XYZ file of C-alpha atoms in Angstrom:
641
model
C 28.539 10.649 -45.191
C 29.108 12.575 -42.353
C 32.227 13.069 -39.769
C 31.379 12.757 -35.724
C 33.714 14.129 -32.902
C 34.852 11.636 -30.124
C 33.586 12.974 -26.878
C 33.712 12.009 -22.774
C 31.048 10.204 -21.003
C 31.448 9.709 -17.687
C 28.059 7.098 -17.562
C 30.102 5.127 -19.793
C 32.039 2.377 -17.829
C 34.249 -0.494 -18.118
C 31.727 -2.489 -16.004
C 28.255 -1.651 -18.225
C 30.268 -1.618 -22.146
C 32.620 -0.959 -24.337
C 34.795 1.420 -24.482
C 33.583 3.760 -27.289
C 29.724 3.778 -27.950
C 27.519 5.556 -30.262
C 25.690 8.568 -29.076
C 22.407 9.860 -29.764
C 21.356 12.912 -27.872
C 17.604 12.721 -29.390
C 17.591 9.227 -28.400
C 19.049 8.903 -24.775
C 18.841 10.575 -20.870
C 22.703 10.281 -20.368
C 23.772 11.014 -23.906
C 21.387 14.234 -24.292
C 23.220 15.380 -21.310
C 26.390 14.690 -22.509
C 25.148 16.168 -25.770
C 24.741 18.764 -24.163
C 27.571 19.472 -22.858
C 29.843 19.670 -26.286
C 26.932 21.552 -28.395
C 25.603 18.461 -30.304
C 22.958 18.738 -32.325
C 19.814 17.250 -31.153
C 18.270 15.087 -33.912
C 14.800 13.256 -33.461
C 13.839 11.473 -36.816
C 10.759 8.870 -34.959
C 7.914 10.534 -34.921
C 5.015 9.928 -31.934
C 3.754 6.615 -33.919
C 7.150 5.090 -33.899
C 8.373 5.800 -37.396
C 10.818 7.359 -38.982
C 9.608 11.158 -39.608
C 9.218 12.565 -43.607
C 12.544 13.060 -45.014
C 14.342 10.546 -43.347
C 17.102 9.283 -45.832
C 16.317 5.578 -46.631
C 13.670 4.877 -44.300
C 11.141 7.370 -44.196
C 7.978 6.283 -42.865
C 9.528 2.982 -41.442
C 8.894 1.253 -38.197
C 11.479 1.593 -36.247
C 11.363 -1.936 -35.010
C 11.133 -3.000 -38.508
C 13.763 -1.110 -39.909
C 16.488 -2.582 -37.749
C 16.997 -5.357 -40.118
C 16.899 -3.263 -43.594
C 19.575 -1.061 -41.618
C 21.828 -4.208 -41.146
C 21.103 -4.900 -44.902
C 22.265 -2.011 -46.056
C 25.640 -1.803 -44.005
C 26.390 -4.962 -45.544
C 26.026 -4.198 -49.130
C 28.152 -0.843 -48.045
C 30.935 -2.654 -46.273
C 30.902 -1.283 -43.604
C 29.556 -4.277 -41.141
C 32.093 -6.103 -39.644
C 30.050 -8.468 -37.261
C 26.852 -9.180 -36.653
C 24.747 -10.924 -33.722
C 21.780 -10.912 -31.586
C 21.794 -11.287 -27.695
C 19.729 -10.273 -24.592
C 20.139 -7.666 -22.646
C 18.436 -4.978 -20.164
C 17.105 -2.527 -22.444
C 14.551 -0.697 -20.935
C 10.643 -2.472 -21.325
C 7.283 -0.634 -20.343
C 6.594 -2.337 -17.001
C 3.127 -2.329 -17.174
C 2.863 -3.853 -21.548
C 6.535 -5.629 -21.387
C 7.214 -4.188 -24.573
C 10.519 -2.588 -25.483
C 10.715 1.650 -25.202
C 11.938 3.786 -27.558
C 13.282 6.765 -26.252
C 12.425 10.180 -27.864
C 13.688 13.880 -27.314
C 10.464 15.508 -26.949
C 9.542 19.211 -25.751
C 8.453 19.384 -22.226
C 7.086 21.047 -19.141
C 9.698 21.568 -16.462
C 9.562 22.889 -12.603
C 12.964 24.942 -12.435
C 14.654 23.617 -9.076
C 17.321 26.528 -9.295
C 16.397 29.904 -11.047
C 16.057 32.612 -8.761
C 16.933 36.231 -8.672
C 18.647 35.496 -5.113
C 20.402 31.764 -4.712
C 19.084 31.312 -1.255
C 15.585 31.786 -3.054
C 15.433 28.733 -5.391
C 13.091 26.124 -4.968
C 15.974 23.564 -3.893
C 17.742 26.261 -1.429
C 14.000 26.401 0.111
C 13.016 22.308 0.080
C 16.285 21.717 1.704
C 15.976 24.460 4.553
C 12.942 23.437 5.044
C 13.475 19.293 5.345
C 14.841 19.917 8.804
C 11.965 21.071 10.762
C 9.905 18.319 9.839
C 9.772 15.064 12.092
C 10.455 12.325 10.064
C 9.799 8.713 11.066
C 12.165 6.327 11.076
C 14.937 9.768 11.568
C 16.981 8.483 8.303
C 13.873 9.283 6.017
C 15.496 13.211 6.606
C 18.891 12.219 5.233
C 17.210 10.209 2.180
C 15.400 13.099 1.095
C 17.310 15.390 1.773
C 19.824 13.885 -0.601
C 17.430 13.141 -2.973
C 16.189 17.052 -3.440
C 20.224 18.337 -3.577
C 20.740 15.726 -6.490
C 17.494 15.945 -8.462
C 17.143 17.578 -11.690
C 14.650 20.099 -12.867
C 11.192 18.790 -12.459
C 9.442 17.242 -15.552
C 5.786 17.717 -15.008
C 4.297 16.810 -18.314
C 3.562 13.149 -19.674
C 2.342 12.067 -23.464
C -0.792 10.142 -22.356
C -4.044 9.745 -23.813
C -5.599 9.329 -20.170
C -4.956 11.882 -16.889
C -5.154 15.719 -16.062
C -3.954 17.886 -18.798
C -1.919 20.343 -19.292
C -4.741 23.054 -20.228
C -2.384 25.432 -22.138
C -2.334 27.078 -25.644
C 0.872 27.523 -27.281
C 2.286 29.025 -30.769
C 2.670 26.079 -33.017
C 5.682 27.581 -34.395
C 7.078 29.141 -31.087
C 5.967 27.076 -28.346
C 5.220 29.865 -26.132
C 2.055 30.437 -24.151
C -0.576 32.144 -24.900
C -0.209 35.955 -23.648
C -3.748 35.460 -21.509
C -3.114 32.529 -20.023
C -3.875 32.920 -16.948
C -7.710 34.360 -18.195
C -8.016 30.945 -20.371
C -6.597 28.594 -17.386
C -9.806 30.554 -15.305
C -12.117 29.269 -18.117
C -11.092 25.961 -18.431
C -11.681 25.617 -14.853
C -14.897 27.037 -14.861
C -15.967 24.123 -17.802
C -14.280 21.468 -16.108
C -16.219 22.337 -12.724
C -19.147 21.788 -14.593
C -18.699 18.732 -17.239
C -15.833 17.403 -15.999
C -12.292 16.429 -17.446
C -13.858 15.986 -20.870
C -14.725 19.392 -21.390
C -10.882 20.115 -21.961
C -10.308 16.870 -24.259
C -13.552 18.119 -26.383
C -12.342 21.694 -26.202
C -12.098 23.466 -29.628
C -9.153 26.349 -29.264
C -12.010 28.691 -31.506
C -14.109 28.528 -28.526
C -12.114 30.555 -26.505
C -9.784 32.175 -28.872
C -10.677 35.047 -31.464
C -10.343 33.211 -35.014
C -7.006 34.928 -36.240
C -5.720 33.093 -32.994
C -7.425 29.883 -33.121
C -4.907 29.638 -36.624
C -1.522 29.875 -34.618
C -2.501 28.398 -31.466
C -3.040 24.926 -30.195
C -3.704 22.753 -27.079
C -1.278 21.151 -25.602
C -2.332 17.198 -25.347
C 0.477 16.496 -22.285
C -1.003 15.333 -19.135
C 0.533 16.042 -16.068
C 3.170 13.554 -13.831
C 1.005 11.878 -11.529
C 3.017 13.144 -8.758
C 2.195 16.908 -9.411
C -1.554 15.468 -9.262
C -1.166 14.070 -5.590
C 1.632 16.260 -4.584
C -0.795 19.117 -4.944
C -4.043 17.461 -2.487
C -2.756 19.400 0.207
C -4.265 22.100 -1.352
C -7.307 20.287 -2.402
C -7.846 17.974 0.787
C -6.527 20.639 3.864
C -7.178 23.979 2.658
C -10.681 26.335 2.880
C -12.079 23.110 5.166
C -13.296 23.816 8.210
C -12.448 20.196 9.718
C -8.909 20.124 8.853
C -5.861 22.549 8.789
C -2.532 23.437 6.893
C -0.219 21.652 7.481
C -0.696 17.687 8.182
C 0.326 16.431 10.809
C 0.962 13.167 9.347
C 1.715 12.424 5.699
C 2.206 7.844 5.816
C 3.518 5.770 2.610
C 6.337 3.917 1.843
C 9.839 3.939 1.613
C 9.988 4.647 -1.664
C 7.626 8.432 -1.448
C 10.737 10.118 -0.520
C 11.008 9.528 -4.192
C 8.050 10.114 -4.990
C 4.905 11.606 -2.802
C 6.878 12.844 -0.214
C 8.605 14.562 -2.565
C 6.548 16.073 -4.956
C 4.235 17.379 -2.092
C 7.163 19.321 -0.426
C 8.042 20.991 -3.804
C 4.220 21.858 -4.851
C 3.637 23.571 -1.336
C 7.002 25.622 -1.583
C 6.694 26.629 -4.939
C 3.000 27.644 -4.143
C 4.671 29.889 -1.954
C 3.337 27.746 1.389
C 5.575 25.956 3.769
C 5.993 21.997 4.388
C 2.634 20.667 4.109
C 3.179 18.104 6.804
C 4.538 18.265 10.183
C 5.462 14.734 10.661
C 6.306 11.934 7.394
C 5.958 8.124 8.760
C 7.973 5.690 6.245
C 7.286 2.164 6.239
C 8.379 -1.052 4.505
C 6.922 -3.069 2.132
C 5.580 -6.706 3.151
C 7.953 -9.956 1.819
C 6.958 -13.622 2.268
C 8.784 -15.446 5.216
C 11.302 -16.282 2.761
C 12.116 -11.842 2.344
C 10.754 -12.163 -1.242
C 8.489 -9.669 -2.043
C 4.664 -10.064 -2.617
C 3.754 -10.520 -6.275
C 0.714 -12.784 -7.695
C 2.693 -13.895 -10.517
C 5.272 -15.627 -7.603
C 2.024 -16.649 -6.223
C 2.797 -15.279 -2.768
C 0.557 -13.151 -1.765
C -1.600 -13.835 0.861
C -5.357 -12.482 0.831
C -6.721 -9.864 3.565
C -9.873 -11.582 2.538
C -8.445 -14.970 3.446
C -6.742 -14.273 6.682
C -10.290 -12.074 8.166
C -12.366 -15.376 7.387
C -9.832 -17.597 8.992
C -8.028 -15.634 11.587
C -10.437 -12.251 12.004
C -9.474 -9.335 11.089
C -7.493 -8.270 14.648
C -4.904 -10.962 13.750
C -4.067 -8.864 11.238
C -4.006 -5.863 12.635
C -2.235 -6.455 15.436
C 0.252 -8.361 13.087
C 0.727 -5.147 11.260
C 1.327 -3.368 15.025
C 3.781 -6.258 16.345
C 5.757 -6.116 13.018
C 9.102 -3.142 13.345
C 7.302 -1.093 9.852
C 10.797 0.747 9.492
C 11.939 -2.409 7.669
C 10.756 -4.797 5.167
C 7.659 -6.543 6.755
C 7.211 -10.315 6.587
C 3.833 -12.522 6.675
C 3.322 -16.014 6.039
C 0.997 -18.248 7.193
C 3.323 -19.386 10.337
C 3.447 -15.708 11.065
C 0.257 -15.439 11.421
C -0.383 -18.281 13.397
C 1.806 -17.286 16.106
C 0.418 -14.263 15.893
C -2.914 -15.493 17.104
C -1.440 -17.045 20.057
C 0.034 -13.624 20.770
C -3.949 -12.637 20.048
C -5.095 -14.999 22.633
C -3.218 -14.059 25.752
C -3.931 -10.230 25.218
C -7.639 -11.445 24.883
C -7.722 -14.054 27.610
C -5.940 -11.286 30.409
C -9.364 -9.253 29.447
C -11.620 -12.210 29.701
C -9.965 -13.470 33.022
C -10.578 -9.542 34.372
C -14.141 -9.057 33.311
C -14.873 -12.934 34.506
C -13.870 -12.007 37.974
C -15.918 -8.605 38.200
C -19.057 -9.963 37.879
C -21.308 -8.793 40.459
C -18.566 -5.959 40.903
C -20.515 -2.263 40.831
C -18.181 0.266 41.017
C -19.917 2.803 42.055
C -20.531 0.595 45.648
C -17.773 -1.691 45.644
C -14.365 0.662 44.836
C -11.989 0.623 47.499
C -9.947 3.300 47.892
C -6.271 2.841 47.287
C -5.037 3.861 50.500
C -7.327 0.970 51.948
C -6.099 -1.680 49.278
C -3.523 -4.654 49.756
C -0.147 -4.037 48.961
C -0.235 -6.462 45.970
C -3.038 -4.372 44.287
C -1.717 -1.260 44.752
C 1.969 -2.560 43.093
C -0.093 -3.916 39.967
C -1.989 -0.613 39.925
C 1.474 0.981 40.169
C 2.664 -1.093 37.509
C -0.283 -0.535 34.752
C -0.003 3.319 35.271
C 3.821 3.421 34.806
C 3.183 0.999 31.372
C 0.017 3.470 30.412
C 2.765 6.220 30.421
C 5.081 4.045 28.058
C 2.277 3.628 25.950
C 0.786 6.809 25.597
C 4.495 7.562 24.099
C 4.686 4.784 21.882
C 1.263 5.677 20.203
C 2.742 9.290 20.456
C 5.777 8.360 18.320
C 4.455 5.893 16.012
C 6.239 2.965 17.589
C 3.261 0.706 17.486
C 5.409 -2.606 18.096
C 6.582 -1.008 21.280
C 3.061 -0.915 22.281
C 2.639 -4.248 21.318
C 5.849 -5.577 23.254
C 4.914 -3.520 26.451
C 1.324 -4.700 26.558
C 1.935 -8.381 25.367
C 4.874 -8.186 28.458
C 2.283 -6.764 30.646
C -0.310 -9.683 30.097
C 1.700 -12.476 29.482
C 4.392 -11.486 32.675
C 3.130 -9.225 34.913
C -0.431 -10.353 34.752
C -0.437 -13.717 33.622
C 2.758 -15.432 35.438
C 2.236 -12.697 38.458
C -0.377 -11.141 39.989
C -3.420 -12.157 38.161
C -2.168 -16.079 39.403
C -1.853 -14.703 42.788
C -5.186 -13.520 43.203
C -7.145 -16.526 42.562
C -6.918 -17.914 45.571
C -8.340 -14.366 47.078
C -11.308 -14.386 44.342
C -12.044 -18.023 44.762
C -11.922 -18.925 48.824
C -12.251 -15.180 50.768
C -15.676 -14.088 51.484
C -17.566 -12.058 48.952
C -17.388 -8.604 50.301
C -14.006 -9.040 52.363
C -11.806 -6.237 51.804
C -9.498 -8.774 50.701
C -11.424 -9.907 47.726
C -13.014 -6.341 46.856
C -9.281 -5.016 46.907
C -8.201 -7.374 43.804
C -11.657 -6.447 42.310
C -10.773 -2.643 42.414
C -7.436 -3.240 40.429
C -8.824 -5.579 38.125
C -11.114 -3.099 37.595
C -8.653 -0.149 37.087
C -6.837 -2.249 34.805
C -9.034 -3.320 32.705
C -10.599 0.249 32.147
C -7.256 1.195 30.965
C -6.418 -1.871 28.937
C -9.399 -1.650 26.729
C -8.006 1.645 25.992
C -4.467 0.695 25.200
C -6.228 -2.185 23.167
C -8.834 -0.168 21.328
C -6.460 1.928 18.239
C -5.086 -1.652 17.403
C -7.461 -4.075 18.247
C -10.867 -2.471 17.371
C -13.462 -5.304 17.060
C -11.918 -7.255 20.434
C -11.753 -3.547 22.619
C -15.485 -2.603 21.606
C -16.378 -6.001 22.865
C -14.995 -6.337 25.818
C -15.791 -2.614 26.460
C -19.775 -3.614 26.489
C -19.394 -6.019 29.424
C -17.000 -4.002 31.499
C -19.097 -2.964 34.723
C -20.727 0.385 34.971
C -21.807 3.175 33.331
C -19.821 4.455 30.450
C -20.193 5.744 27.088
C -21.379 3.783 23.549
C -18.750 2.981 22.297
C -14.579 2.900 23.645
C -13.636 5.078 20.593
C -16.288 7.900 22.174
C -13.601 7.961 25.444
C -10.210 9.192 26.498
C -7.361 7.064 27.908
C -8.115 5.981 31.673
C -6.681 8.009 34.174
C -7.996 6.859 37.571
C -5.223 4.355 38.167
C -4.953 5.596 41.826
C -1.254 6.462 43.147
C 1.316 5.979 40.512
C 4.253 4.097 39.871
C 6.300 3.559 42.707
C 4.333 5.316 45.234
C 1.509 3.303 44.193
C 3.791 -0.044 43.958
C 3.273 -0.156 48.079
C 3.274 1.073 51.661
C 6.246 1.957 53.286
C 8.758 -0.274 52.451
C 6.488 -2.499 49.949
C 7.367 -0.210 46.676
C 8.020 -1.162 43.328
C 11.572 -2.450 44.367
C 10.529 -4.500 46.944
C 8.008 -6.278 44.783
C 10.941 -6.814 42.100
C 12.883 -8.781 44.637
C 9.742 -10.914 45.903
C 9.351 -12.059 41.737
C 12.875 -12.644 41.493
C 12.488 -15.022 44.986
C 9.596 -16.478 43.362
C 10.565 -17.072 39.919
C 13.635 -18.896 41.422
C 10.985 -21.372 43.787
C 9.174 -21.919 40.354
C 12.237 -23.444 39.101
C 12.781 -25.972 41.676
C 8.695 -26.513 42.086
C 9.003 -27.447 38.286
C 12.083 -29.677 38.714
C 9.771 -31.779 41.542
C 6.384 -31.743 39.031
C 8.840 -33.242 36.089
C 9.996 -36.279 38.325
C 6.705 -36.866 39.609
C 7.304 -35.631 42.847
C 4.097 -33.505 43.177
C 1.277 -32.435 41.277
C 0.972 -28.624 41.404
C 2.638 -26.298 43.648
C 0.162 -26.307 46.086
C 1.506 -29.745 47.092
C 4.451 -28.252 48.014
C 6.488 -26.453 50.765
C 9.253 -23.811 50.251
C 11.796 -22.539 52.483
C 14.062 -19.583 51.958
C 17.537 -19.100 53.558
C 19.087 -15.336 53.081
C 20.583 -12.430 54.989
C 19.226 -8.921 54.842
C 17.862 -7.172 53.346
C 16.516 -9.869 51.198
C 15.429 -11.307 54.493
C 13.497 -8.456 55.916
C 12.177 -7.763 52.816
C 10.405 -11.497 52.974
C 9.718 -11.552 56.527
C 7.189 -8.181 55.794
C 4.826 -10.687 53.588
C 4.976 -12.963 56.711
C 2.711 -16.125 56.835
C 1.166 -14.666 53.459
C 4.490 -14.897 51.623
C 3.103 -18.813 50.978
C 0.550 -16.881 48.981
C 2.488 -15.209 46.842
C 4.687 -18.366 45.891
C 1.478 -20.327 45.649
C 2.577 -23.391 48.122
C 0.990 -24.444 51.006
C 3.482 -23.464 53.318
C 6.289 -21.019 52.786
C 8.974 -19.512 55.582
C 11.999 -17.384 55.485
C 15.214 -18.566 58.038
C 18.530 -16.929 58.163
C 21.734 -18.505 56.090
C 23.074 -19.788 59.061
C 20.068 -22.163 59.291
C 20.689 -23.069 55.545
C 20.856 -27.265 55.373
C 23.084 -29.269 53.507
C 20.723 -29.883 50.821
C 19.234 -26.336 50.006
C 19.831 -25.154 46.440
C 21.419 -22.342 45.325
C 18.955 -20.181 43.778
C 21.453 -18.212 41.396
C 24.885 -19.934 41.001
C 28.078 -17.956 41.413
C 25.519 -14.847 41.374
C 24.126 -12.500 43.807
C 20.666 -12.824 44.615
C 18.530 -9.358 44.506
C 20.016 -6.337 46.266
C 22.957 -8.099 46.572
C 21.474 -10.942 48.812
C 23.070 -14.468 48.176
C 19.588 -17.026 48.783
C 18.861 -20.710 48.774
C 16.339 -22.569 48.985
C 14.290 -25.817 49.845
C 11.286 -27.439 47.962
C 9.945 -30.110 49.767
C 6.278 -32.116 49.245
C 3.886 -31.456 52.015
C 3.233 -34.012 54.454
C -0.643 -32.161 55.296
C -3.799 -33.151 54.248
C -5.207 -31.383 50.977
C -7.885 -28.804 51.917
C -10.830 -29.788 49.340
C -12.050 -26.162 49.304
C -8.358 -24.420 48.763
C -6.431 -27.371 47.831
C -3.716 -26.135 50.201
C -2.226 -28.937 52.689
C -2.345 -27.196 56.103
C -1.717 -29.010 59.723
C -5.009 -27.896 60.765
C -7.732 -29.092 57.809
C -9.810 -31.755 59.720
C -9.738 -29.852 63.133
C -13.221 -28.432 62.841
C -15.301 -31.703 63.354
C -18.249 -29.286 61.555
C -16.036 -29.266 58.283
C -13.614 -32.105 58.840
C -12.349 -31.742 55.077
C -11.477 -28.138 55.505
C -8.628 -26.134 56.930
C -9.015 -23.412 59.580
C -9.060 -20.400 57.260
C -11.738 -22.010 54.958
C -13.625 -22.650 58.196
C -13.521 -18.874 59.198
C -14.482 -17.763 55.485
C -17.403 -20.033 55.575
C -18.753 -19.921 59.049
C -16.546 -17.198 60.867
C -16.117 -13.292 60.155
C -13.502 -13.984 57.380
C -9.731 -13.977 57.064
C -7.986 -10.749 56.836
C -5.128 -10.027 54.020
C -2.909 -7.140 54.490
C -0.722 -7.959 51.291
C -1.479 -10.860 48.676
């Protein structure tokens, strides 16, 4: 009985409806603002319980659930129904009761993004000047909110819940306005709620603090506040008139979606409070997915239990699965994951056992040798874990905890494992005890380890406080009690050598011996030999690779870890040498080839090298000369592996 306009709605689309749709402004977000926009009447006939308010026509007091049918009904007997049928669609559910929402224009508490007496002043204008000088982590997070804050409406603050912080307000029941002393009465409430709790506002009779003349036109509002006006104000709570922390943070950490939400509301609670950004830095991260990139949910039965993986695994596998894994993006686990993660585990924890099994009987405070005095080997690898301890100290620094995980997993599995810490052996296990030689890798082993524990310790806690009570010498309770571990002796390249042997020089040598290991390999697959100390290598180059390996001279066989080694010019180069790169320069430019060949020498049983001389010494006739001198004699001398 009643004549509507036709009116433009953008939200409506050819892809999500009809053409022309009904419009409720009471009853819809997008049509109230579209309501809004032409002057139409806002009409709410459901009441709070769901029914159709006194003096509805027809269907006063009605569910409005159950008056859906009786509505169809009556069309019919009117005429005015021309088809009728039920389907499925989207319409909005409660995600926490699955049941279907009804929406309701209701009065509400609002935070106004854009009044102001100056334009530059508004609460937007301030958020968004203010987004900048924050350091957000990943850099996009700036942009997101950013964009988020320019598009965002006025800020409802109030909820209709039975459970949360209120709204402690009195308002006219005809008006709406607050109550002229509000601010005295919010100073009361306080006071009660201090000391009985949030239940001294929900049992709160307005005639206890109002005259009775009052108490008549006044009433408490029953809203609660948004959630996020509850935890966007705790820097206030947590960081201010605390002598242990200070204004701002410097870290606010949740996930992607707080830009939303926490990151948010916190930003426009401490401007509108009159403070600045209440955090210096925001760290976003992404949500964990299954191997398969679906996301975590026990009704997909998916998830996979902390619980579970400390009883199986330990409870460093998965923290250092959380460090490995790039947190700016979804984050997947599985099983598998997790598995390989723990071999990952094992070679960070094996480097540390290998160290602190080879300093026993090491006292620093008599045993140190001074890195001047050291081998050239032990000063690169110091060299080497100071300029990674600098790479680190940035990666914890920034955030970027896989990049400490790459750089450290890199350091043990390459540098340590496949390098120098294979070198050494032969050092630890055949030189005399207190030979420079063996006292020099006992010094960087040492070092190292002092500063691994510490690169170890902010991920994995349990495995750095345990290897931290057998390292050698005195030192405080606990790892977390010390700094990071400076006394690395000379640094990077300096430290990588003397003279000539710097951090360069050592990068050719690997690339040299990297290339031997692949034709050492070759020889062990066909049977040829056992290990590589069954072997002998020979190198044909041209300087300055060739200078570069004559420096190591007879102890270059060392460092390849064959019983004999030598280096010959390219002119010398037989028929039957291998290229060691194809078609490819070798390092600094320096073409190279070289020769694997078995060893035709007896096996020393005390080195395991095959030498020309083992058997000379009718004393030790199973021994080679330089066992002989470490046994009986003054000891060998090493000048660089």
């Amino acid at each position: 009985h009643r004549t509507v306009p036709l009116i433009l709605g953008e939200h409506v689309t050819l892809e999500a409806g009809t053409g022309a749709v009904h419009t409720a402004p009471g009853h819809g977000q997008e049509d109230y603002v579209v309501g809004a926009r032409y002057d139409l009447a806002v009409e709410n006939p459901v009441g709070p319980n769901g029914r159709f308010l006194a003096g509805t026509a027809l269907f006063e007091g009605e569910k409005v659930w159950d008056a859906n049918p009786l509505i169809v009904d009556l069309m019919k007997e009117n005429g005015r129904l021309m088809h009728v049928e039920t389907l499925n669609h989207s319409y909005p559910h409660c995600w926490r009761h699955k049941t279907p929402i009804i929406f309701r224009a209701t009065p509400q508490w609002f935070i106004r993004m854009d009044t102001s007496s100056e334009a530059n002043a508004t609460l937007r204008a301030k958020a968004l000047s203010v987004i900048s000088s924050v350091d957000w982590q990943p850099d996009w997070g700036e942009q997101r909110i950013h964009g988020m804050v320019d598009n965002r409406p006025d800020w409802c603050i109030s909820r209709q819940r039975s459970w949360g912080t209120p709204i402690t307000l009195f308002v006219h029941k005809t008006t709406g306005e607050p109550h002229p002393e509000t601010v005295r009465l919010l100073n009361e409430v306080a006071t009660r709620v201090e000391e009985r709790g949030i239940d001294a506002w929900f049992d709160l009779r307005p005639e206890e603090l109002l005259d009775p003349e009052e108490a008549k036109v006044y009433e408490k509002v029953a809203d609660t506040l948004d959630v996020w006006f509850d935890s966007g104000t705790t820097h206030f709570t947590v960081l201010t008139g605390r002598d242990d922390l200070d204004f701002p943070a410097d870290l606010y950490l949740e996930g992607s979606d707080q830009h939303r939400g926490w990151f948010q509301s916190s930003l426009l609670a401490s401007l509108a409070m009159g403070r600045g950004a209440p955090y210096r830095a925001v760290l976003t991260h992404g949500f964990t997915v299954d191997a398969q990139g679906m996301k975590m949910s026990k009704s997909r039965g998916n998830v996979i239990s902390p619980q579970q993986v400390f009883n199986q695994l330990g409870a460093d596998i998965l923290r250092l699965w959380v460090a490995a894994t790039d947190y700016s993006a979804e984050m997947s686990v599985s099983d598998e994951i997790l598995r390989r993660m723990s071999d990952s585990y094992r070679r960070l924890r094996n480097t540390a056992r290998f160290l602190l099994a080879n300093l026993d009987g090491f006292d620093p405070a008599r045993h140190l040798v001074a890195p001047e005095e050291m081998l050239a080997l032990d000063r690169w690898a110091l060299g080497r874990a100071g300029a990674l301890q600098e790479e680190i100290r940035n990666a914890y620094h920034e955030n970027h905890f896989h990049v400490v995980y790459q750089r450290l997993h890199n350091f043990c599995t390459v540098d340590m494992g496949g390098f120098y810490l294979d070198i050494i052996k032969d050092r630890q296990y055949t030189t005399q005890t207190e030979s420079l030689a063996r006292r020099s890798a006992q010094t960087a082993m040492y070092h190292i380890a002092e500063a691994l524990v510490r690169w170890l310790a902010p991920v994995l806690s349990f495995t750095a406080e345990e290897i931290w009570q057998h390292l050698p010498g005195k030192r405080d309770e606990s790892v977390f009690f010390s700094e990071w571990y400076f006394d690395l002796g000379a640094k990077n390249e300096a430290a990588g050598g003397q003279g000539s042997m710097d951090a360069q020089f050592w990068a050719r040598i690997i690339a040299v011996r990297d290339a031997v290991n692949r034709e050492l390999e070759q020889l062990r697959t066909a049977g040829t030999i056992g290990s590589a100390l069954d072997a002998e290598a020979r190198i044909y180059c041209d300087d300055p690779l060739l200078s570069s390996l004559g420096q190591l001279e007879d102890e270059l066989r060392f460092v390849l870890i064959t019983s004999e080694a030598s280096v010959h010019s390219s002119a010398e180069c037989p028929n039957d040498a291998v290229a060691a790169i194809t078609d490819i320069s070798g390092p600094s430019g320096s073409p190279f080839w070289i020769r694997v060949t078995p060893s035709a020498h007896q096996k020393c049983v005390r080195c395991w090298h095959h030498r020309e001389d083992v058997g000379e010494n009718p004393d030790h006739p199973e021994l080679c000369g330089r066992c002989v001198e470490n046994v009986d004699g003054e000891g060998e001398v090493r000048r660089y592996a």
